[in-house]
Every structure is written in structure tokens, then in C-alpha cells.
Amino acid sequence: MSAKVLERLCDAAGLRDLHDKVLEGRRLTFDDGVRLFRSRALMAVGGLANLVRERKNGDAAYFVRNMHLNPTNVCTVDCKFCGFYRPYKHKEQGWTWGLDRCLSEVRARLDVEPITEVHIVGGHNPDYPYAFYTDLIRGIRDLDPGLHVKAFTAAEYDFFSRRFKKPLDDVFEDFKAAGLGSLPGGGAEVLVERVRQEIYRKKIPAERWLEVVRTAHRHGLRSNATLLYGHIETLEERVEHLCRLRALQDDTGGFMCFIPLAFHPENTELAHLPGPTGFDDLMTIAVARLVLDNFDHVKAYWVMVTARIAQTALNMGADCIDGTVVEEKIVHMAGARTPVGLTMDALLTLIREAGREPLQRDSLYNVLHRYESPAVA
Ligand code: V47
């Protein structure tokens, strides 16, 4: 979209002052973030977000060749938004894989696809010994030393620290020694106490999530950050969440990427809620891109928002679409209709059709592979 058209769209939406702020690279306030959401002017807000996205990442659309590993879905936290977990008192209804099973899942993947990352998340399951986690990380690296292990959310690290009575500092040092590469962004949900009290009372509060992540960053580990949106949170609470992440990033610089996670209600205690719309998905990605001025990357996670929305988002603030992902369980057990994985061809086509350049990255956003444009027919 031309600069003139964007200016007119912003004028028409009453967002001229925010247009000027973004063009001048000035930081948006909490109130500005709320105004962007409330304007419902998707073309104006998406256009501004696209400007920032291109300023930071040009035409690049990053993806990673990865797999997800969920060793267990048995969990003591009972979050109302989760369709993946099985409560500890009914643990026979869930799974608790041992080391051999976990490693055989990774081995099976390596046999068919040259993945570079294993993303591990699980329930808070008290049945594992401490050594399981470090052996798992070490075992994966032994299978292929080139594999990056992106493992466990801040909420899980808090669980490990309490369960095994070890200071967080020791946990991070032990896991790093085993080969941990970085942390995924989960477990943050909405960094607002009211929302926690309503739907995930037993999970760590915002202050603790931020403290665990701050500690990980202090140990030289990079991480992502997520927001679970489209349930009971208000738009103000979404912006508050973004502002809290931005403040931590100002201090540590340890976040790589922000990922808005679209709530999927099926098979959860919140099944009566409709979940977010496509409009909401795109607005949330765009506003996040504009408020999180100190994050390099914003991911449109196709597994949650669908490949079509993720593709559109590549022109409204997002520069990353996660990856090939294999065997996603968390949202598929909550009713997601997207495929459990995308082939490389499908991923490349999706990116190119959006007018972007597909770049295969490693887990720290170093470019591993550039793809030639396909011959024009
Ligand atoms: O923390 C749980 C979310 C998260 C539901 O860092 C749900 O690259 C929607 O964090 N509907 C785990 N979301 C997944 C996650 C993630 C995913 C992809 C990439 C990265 C990354 C991180 O999934 C949880 C929670 O917020 N979640 N249940 C649900 N019903």
C-alpha cells in the first residue's frame, strides 16, 4: 500500500497521530494500543504494522523445520482453557512417556525430515524424576548434535524448581549443561491477575512468569513470549500484557519472537465461548507488532490461526509462521481443524503467494537456507 493511501486510511480512522508516531519511530503508549484495537480499522492498523514489519525484516518470512514433543499431558494445574491435559487423579486417561518413547519419537522424525528443532512442552506431572528432563535433552542432542532443543515454558521451570527444591539458577545451569538451547513462549497466557483468578488460578502469576523468564535471560538463554487471546480477557488486558512484555524486553533483550495464540474452546471448560474471529486474529497480530517495538519478530502461528490467516498476516505485521510442525497436540485436542503438519512445498507456496521471501531459519533466527524463486510458468 502506498504511503499516501496509508495516510488517508489512518486519517479516516481518526488515527493520524498514531500514524505519525509510528512513522517517526516513537513508542506507543498503553492508551495508544487500546485505541488501535478499538478503532476496528484493520486496513489502517494492518498497514501501519506492515510498515514496521518491513522496516525490521524487509520481505523475509521465516520458518523453521521442527517437531513438537509432548512427553506427558498429565497435569496438576487444571487450566480451564486447556483441552490437552488430564488431571493427575485420572492420570491413566493421559500419557506419561518414558525416555525411550520420547527419543524414539524424535528418531522417527529424523528418519523422514531434516528437522533442526525439537520443541518440548508438557504437563506439570509429578511422576518424573529430575534426571528425566536432563536425560531427555541430552538424549536428543546425542541423536543429532545439530538439533536445537527449545524446551519447557516458564511455568514448567517454576514447577521443576518447586518440585525438586532447586533454585531456578541451578535448574537453568543443569539444563544448559545437558544441551538446552532456548525456551518457548508458553505459559504466559494473559499477564493479568484478574484473568488468572478466573481461568488458571493454579498456574504461576504474571510476576513469577516474568521473573522466571528474566532469570533464563540472565543465564544467556533466549526465549519467546506468547499471549493466549480470544476468551475472557478484555482488549485493555491484552495491551497490558504487551506492555509488561515490552518492559521486560527493555531490561533483558532476551526475547526473540512474540506469538499470539488464538484460543480454541472445544473440549475445554470454556467450550461455551466462541473463540476469536479471523478479524481478531489479524488485529491482534498487527497491534502486537506496533506495541512491541523492541521485539525483532512476530509469529503468525498457522497451526492456531489457520494457514490462510497466517498468510494474510505476513502483510499485516507478522514475519514468521513457525514451521513445518509435526504432531501438534495442544490445540488439536482443543478442536483445531488445521492439519497437524505442513509440507515444505505447502509452506513455500503459502509464503510466496503472499509476496514474501521464504527463509529457513534456525531456532535463533539465523538464516539457514534461501529458496530460489520458482520459474515463472
Ligand atoms: O501456554 C493451551 C496454549 C501454549 C489452548 O515459543 C492453547 O515458538 C489455544 O506456547 N487454545 C503452549 N491455545 C504452546 C506455545 C507455543 C506454540 C507454538 C510456538 C511457540 C514458540 C510456543 O498453548 C500454552 C497455552 O497458552 N494453549 N490450550 C487452547 N485451548
XYZ file of C-alpha atoms and ligand atoms in Angstrom:
407
model
C 0.000 0.000 0.000
C 1.374 3.444 -0.874
C 2.306 5.940 1.849
C -0.500 8.246 0.678
C -3.145 5.531 0.894
C -1.981 4.532 4.377
C -2.083 8.160 5.487
C -5.659 8.524 4.180
C -6.795 5.287 5.834
C -5.349 6.425 9.155
C -6.939 9.865 8.762
C -10.323 8.288 8.072
C -9.970 6.093 11.171
C -9.014 9.018 13.411
C -5.535 7.551 13.859
C -3.449 10.299 12.226
C -1.459 10.998 15.394
C -0.591 7.290 15.776
C 0.326 7.104 12.093
C 2.814 9.941 12.652
C 4.189 8.341 15.812
C 4.829 5.041 14.030
C 6.441 6.752 11.047
C 8.728 8.704 13.360
C 9.600 5.542 15.314
C 8.163 6.891 18.575
C 6.928 4.415 21.217
C 3.163 3.826 21.517
C 1.564 4.111 24.952
C -0.896 1.743 26.622
C -3.746 4.086 25.593
C -2.491 4.111 22.002
C -2.611 0.308 21.938
C -6.187 0.288 23.196
C -7.177 2.919 20.617
C -5.728 0.797 17.811
C -7.824 -2.196 18.905
C -10.956 -0.083 19.448
C -10.659 1.639 16.046
C -11.504 -1.674 14.332
C -9.708 -0.127 11.328
C -7.936 -3.285 10.200
C -6.574 -1.871 6.948
C -5.097 1.183 8.703
C -3.694 -0.739 11.682
C -2.518 -3.631 9.485
C -0.915 -1.158 7.072
C 0.996 0.531 9.885
C 2.069 -2.842 11.265
C 3.256 -3.843 7.792
C 5.407 -0.738 7.663
C 7.128 -1.698 10.921
C 7.431 -5.320 9.801
C 9.152 -4.282 6.570
C 11.367 -1.810 8.412
C 12.581 -4.604 10.709
C 12.557 -7.635 8.423
C 12.118 -6.469 4.808
C 10.390 -9.141 2.742
C 11.613 -12.033 4.875
C 9.136 -14.667 6.025
C 10.910 -17.024 8.402
C 10.121 -20.638 9.092
C 11.842 -23.485 10.905
C 11.819 -27.234 10.292
C 10.696 -28.531 13.646
C 8.700 -31.062 15.579
C 6.715 -30.809 18.784
C 7.234 -33.332 21.559
C 4.757 -33.548 24.435
C 6.129 -36.199 26.822
C 3.064 -36.010 29.058
C -0.380 -34.428 29.214
C -0.895 -35.321 32.880
C -1.011 -32.042 34.766
C -1.765 -30.723 38.249
C -2.645 -27.185 37.154
C -6.188 -27.638 35.743
C -6.353 -24.587 33.446
C -9.912 -24.046 32.209
C -8.722 -23.071 28.716
C -6.809 -26.316 28.158
C -8.207 -29.330 26.278
C -4.852 -31.115 26.254
C -4.310 -32.013 29.903
C -5.652 -34.872 32.005
C -5.818 -34.293 35.768
C -3.327 -36.147 37.930
C -6.100 -38.014 39.750
C -7.135 -39.543 36.393
C -3.622 -39.950 35.099
C -4.483 -43.290 33.491
C -6.525 -41.285 30.956
C -3.451 -39.418 29.812
C 0.075 -40.382 28.788
C 3.412 -40.264 30.609
C 6.096 -41.294 28.160
C 9.448 -42.533 29.395
C 12.774 -41.543 27.920
C 12.871 -44.336 25.316
C 9.456 -43.465 23.912
C 10.353 -39.746 23.718
C 13.622 -40.428 21.951
C 12.022 -42.882 19.549
C 9.535 -40.146 18.540
C 12.446 -37.844 17.665
C 14.342 -40.611 15.891
C 11.276 -41.434 13.798
C 11.002 -37.787 12.750
C 14.677 -37.527 11.858
C 14.253 -40.555 9.602
C 11.790 -38.689 7.386
C 12.621 -34.971 7.649
C 15.785 -32.956 8.279
C 14.390 -31.057 11.247
C 16.616 -28.624 13.150
C 14.483 -28.054 16.259
C 12.605 -30.102 18.847
C 10.040 -28.026 20.755
C 9.142 -29.699 24.082
C 6.185 -28.774 26.297
C 4.300 -30.956 28.747
C 2.001 -31.036 31.733
C 3.172 -30.459 35.304
C 3.476 -34.170 36.057
C 4.962 -35.049 39.466
C 5.761 -38.637 38.410
C 9.027 -37.787 36.622
C 12.383 -37.650 38.413
C 14.612 -34.613 37.819
C 17.032 -36.671 35.709
C 14.280 -37.397 33.170
C 14.385 -33.817 31.911
C 18.153 -33.505 31.621
C 18.440 -37.029 30.151
C 15.785 -36.126 27.595
C 17.620 -33.004 26.455
C 20.964 -34.830 26.402
C 19.445 -37.835 24.621
C 18.026 -35.655 21.842
C 21.371 -33.926 21.343
C 23.085 -37.329 21.227
C 20.742 -38.392 18.420
C 21.881 -35.366 16.412
C 24.173 -32.743 17.961
C 22.883 -30.224 15.418
C 19.373 -30.312 16.895
C 18.281 -27.276 18.896
C 16.204 -28.184 21.943
C 13.647 -25.464 22.701
C 12.170 -26.795 25.871
C 9.714 -26.103 28.676
C 7.738 -22.995 29.468
C 8.477 -20.594 32.327
C 5.562 -22.205 34.195
C 7.260 -25.613 33.885
C 10.601 -24.239 35.118
C 8.818 -22.856 38.174
C 7.279 -26.315 38.685
C 10.706 -28.019 38.417
C 12.228 -25.591 40.891
C 9.483 -26.152 43.487
C 9.076 -29.891 42.915
C 12.790 -30.693 43.174
C 13.567 -27.928 45.692
C 16.282 -26.483 43.499
C 16.949 -22.793 42.878
C 15.971 -21.722 39.373
C 19.587 -20.761 38.740
C 20.655 -24.389 39.271
C 17.861 -25.720 37.079
C 18.869 -23.478 34.186
C 22.564 -24.327 34.595
C 21.816 -28.095 34.712
C 19.544 -27.914 31.668
C 22.051 -25.797 29.757
C 24.800 -28.304 30.554
C 22.519 -31.026 29.137
C 22.175 -29.054 25.888
C 19.098 -26.830 26.292
C 19.061 -24.225 23.516
C 16.194 -21.844 24.327
C 12.723 -21.548 25.874
C 9.386 -21.483 24.045
C 6.981 -18.689 24.918
C 4.117 -20.600 26.521
C 2.592 -20.437 29.961
C 2.213 -16.649 29.942
C -1.487 -16.793 28.974
C -2.559 -13.220 29.886
C -0.209 -11.457 32.301
C -3.089 -10.037 34.337
C -4.208 -11.283 37.772
C -7.969 -10.971 37.129
C -7.771 -13.379 34.192
C -5.586 -15.808 36.138
C -8.067 -15.877 39.034
C -10.896 -16.705 36.633
C -9.395 -19.387 34.419
C -5.979 -20.652 35.571
C -5.836 -19.982 39.286
C -3.249 -22.717 39.970
C -0.778 -21.506 37.347
C 2.028 -19.083 38.269
C 1.090 -15.392 38.452
C 2.363 -12.821 35.972
C 5.126 -11.574 38.274
C 6.556 -15.078 38.606
C 6.346 -15.789 34.862
C 8.284 -12.589 34.224
C 10.801 -13.423 36.968
C 11.458 -16.930 35.585
C 11.971 -15.524 32.093
C 14.222 -12.758 33.433
C 16.307 -15.463 35.144
C 16.526 -17.534 31.946
C 17.677 -14.462 30.022
C 20.266 -13.770 32.737
C 21.621 -17.286 32.120
C 22.085 -16.415 28.461
C 19.025 -18.350 27.270
C 16.829 -16.633 24.678
C 13.075 -17.161 24.735
C 9.797 -16.351 23.061
C 6.647 -14.852 24.542
C 3.009 -15.715 23.857
C -0.438 -14.278 24.592
C -3.479 -16.542 24.782
C -6.296 -14.338 23.429
C -9.942 -14.621 22.494
C -11.518 -15.955 25.731
C -12.490 -13.780 28.718
C -9.783 -11.127 28.510
C -10.567 -7.512 27.612
C -8.734 -5.545 24.940
C -7.195 -3.444 27.722
C -5.839 -6.621 29.319
C -4.272 -7.682 26.023
C -2.487 -4.338 25.794
C -1.409 -4.543 29.444
C 0.119 -7.946 28.650
C 2.026 -6.457 25.698
C 3.283 -3.540 27.801
C 4.585 -5.911 30.503
C 6.497 -7.937 27.906
C 7.885 -4.767 26.364
C 9.133 -3.563 29.765
C 10.964 -6.852 30.406
C 12.453 -6.775 26.924
C 13.764 -3.251 27.614
C 15.652 -4.723 30.574
C 16.966 -8.014 29.164
C 16.701 -8.009 25.351
C 16.266 -11.782 25.648
C 13.006 -12.244 23.739
C 13.254 -13.305 20.115
C 9.685 -13.540 18.973
C 6.130 -12.776 20.091
C 3.387 -15.277 19.263
C -0.305 -14.510 19.785
C -2.127 -17.823 20.425
C -5.755 -17.940 19.283
C -7.928 -19.620 21.904
C -9.595 -22.895 20.809
C -12.595 -23.675 23.045
C -13.531 -27.272 22.115
C -13.061 -29.927 24.852
C -12.225 -27.249 27.421
C -14.163 -25.892 30.400
C -14.692 -22.744 28.307
C -16.362 -24.617 25.439
C -19.325 -22.199 25.593
C -17.113 -19.333 24.307
C -16.883 -18.739 20.565
C -13.099 -18.157 20.301
C -11.569 -15.342 18.251
C -12.552 -14.445 14.676
C -10.185 -14.023 11.740
C -10.534 -10.249 12.096
C -9.468 -10.505 15.730
C -6.504 -12.733 14.804
C -5.213 -10.154 12.334
C -5.887 -7.153 14.600
C -4.042 -8.834 17.477
C -1.010 -9.603 15.331
C -0.977 -6.042 13.944
C -1.386 -4.284 17.313
C 1.284 -6.535 18.844
C 3.681 -5.613 16.036
C 3.074 -1.917 16.740
C 3.255 -2.019 20.554
C 6.219 -4.437 20.805
C 8.687 -2.057 19.202
C 11.641 -3.843 20.849
C 10.793 -7.353 19.564
C 12.501 -8.365 16.316
C 9.892 -10.932 15.287
C 6.150 -11.560 15.422
C 4.904 -15.023 14.536
C 1.577 -15.894 12.935
C 1.336 -19.471 14.210
C -0.548 -21.118 11.345
C -1.483 -24.131 13.478
C -3.720 -21.911 15.610
C -4.885 -19.190 13.204
C -5.064 -21.366 10.024
C -2.661 -21.203 7.103
C -4.884 -18.627 5.330
C -4.868 -16.144 8.201
C -1.133 -16.693 8.762
C -0.515 -15.972 5.100
C -2.554 -12.756 5.233
C -0.782 -11.755 8.445
C 2.532 -11.768 6.559
C 1.318 -8.421 5.175
C -0.064 -7.140 8.481
C 2.806 -7.361 10.932
C 3.998 -10.978 11.023
C 7.374 -12.049 9.633
C 7.425 -15.665 10.825
C 4.978 -18.548 10.536
C 6.617 -21.113 12.823
C 7.357 -24.118 10.679
C 6.512 -27.487 9.306
C 5.458 -28.587 12.871
C 4.681 -32.241 13.210
C 2.157 -33.883 15.523
C 0.831 -30.725 17.197
C -1.399 -31.806 20.085
C -2.229 -28.836 22.337
C -4.753 -27.119 20.078
C -5.717 -30.184 18.106
C -7.038 -31.671 21.343
C -8.956 -28.381 21.735
C -10.667 -28.709 18.360
C -8.237 -27.169 15.840
C -9.147 -28.200 12.277
C -5.789 -27.275 10.759
C -3.523 -30.123 9.616
C -1.064 -31.453 12.227
C 1.807 -30.505 9.908
C 2.517 -28.683 6.618
C 4.753 -29.991 3.869
C 7.679 -27.865 2.767
C 6.030 -27.289 -0.613
C 2.839 -26.030 1.002
C 4.800 -23.739 3.303
C 6.873 -22.271 0.474
C 3.812 -21.705 -1.699
C 1.946 -20.053 1.148
C 4.800 -17.585 1.723
C 5.487 -16.835 -1.931
C 1.828 -16.229 -2.730
C 1.871 -13.566 -0.009
C 4.683 -11.844 -1.909
C 7.303 -12.665 0.721
C 10.666 -14.387 0.591
C 10.781 -17.766 2.375
C 13.819 -18.078 4.619
C 14.515 -21.238 6.530
C 15.937 -20.217 9.890
C 17.471 -21.921 12.862
C 15.925 -21.528 16.310
C 17.795 -18.253 16.943
C 16.704 -16.659 13.648
C 19.966 -17.210 11.768
C 19.198 -17.864 8.108
C 19.959 -21.467 7.099
C 18.585 -21.518 3.598
C 17.306 -19.118 0.948
C 14.973 -20.509 -1.686
C 15.247 -19.610 -5.337
C 12.060 -18.154 -6.784
C 10.219 -20.807 -8.790
C 10.431 -20.438 -12.562
C 7.523 -18.388 -13.942
C 5.281 -20.694 -15.987
O 0.880 -21.970 27.141
C -3.344 -24.211 25.660
C -1.716 -22.512 24.772
C 0.523 -22.819 24.895
C -5.022 -23.847 24.358
O 7.523 -20.342 21.521
C -3.962 -23.040 23.957
O 7.669 -20.723 19.391
C -5.249 -22.164 22.291
O 3.360 -21.769 23.871
N -6.320 -22.902 22.639
C 1.630 -23.770 24.546
N -4.070 -22.193 22.931
C 2.081 -23.591 23.100
C 3.088 -22.494 22.947
C 3.798 -22.287 21.657
C 3.266 -22.756 20.488
C 3.966 -22.548 19.292
C 5.191 -21.906 19.282
C 5.710 -21.455 20.483
C 7.046 -20.795 20.477
C 5.021 -21.615 21.676
O -0.637 -23.227 24.204
C 0.067 -22.735 26.315
C -1.287 -22.076 26.167
O -1.164 -20.685 26.160
N -2.946 -23.274 24.798
N -4.615 -24.582 25.398
C -6.251 -23.765 23.658
N -7.311 -24.472 24.013
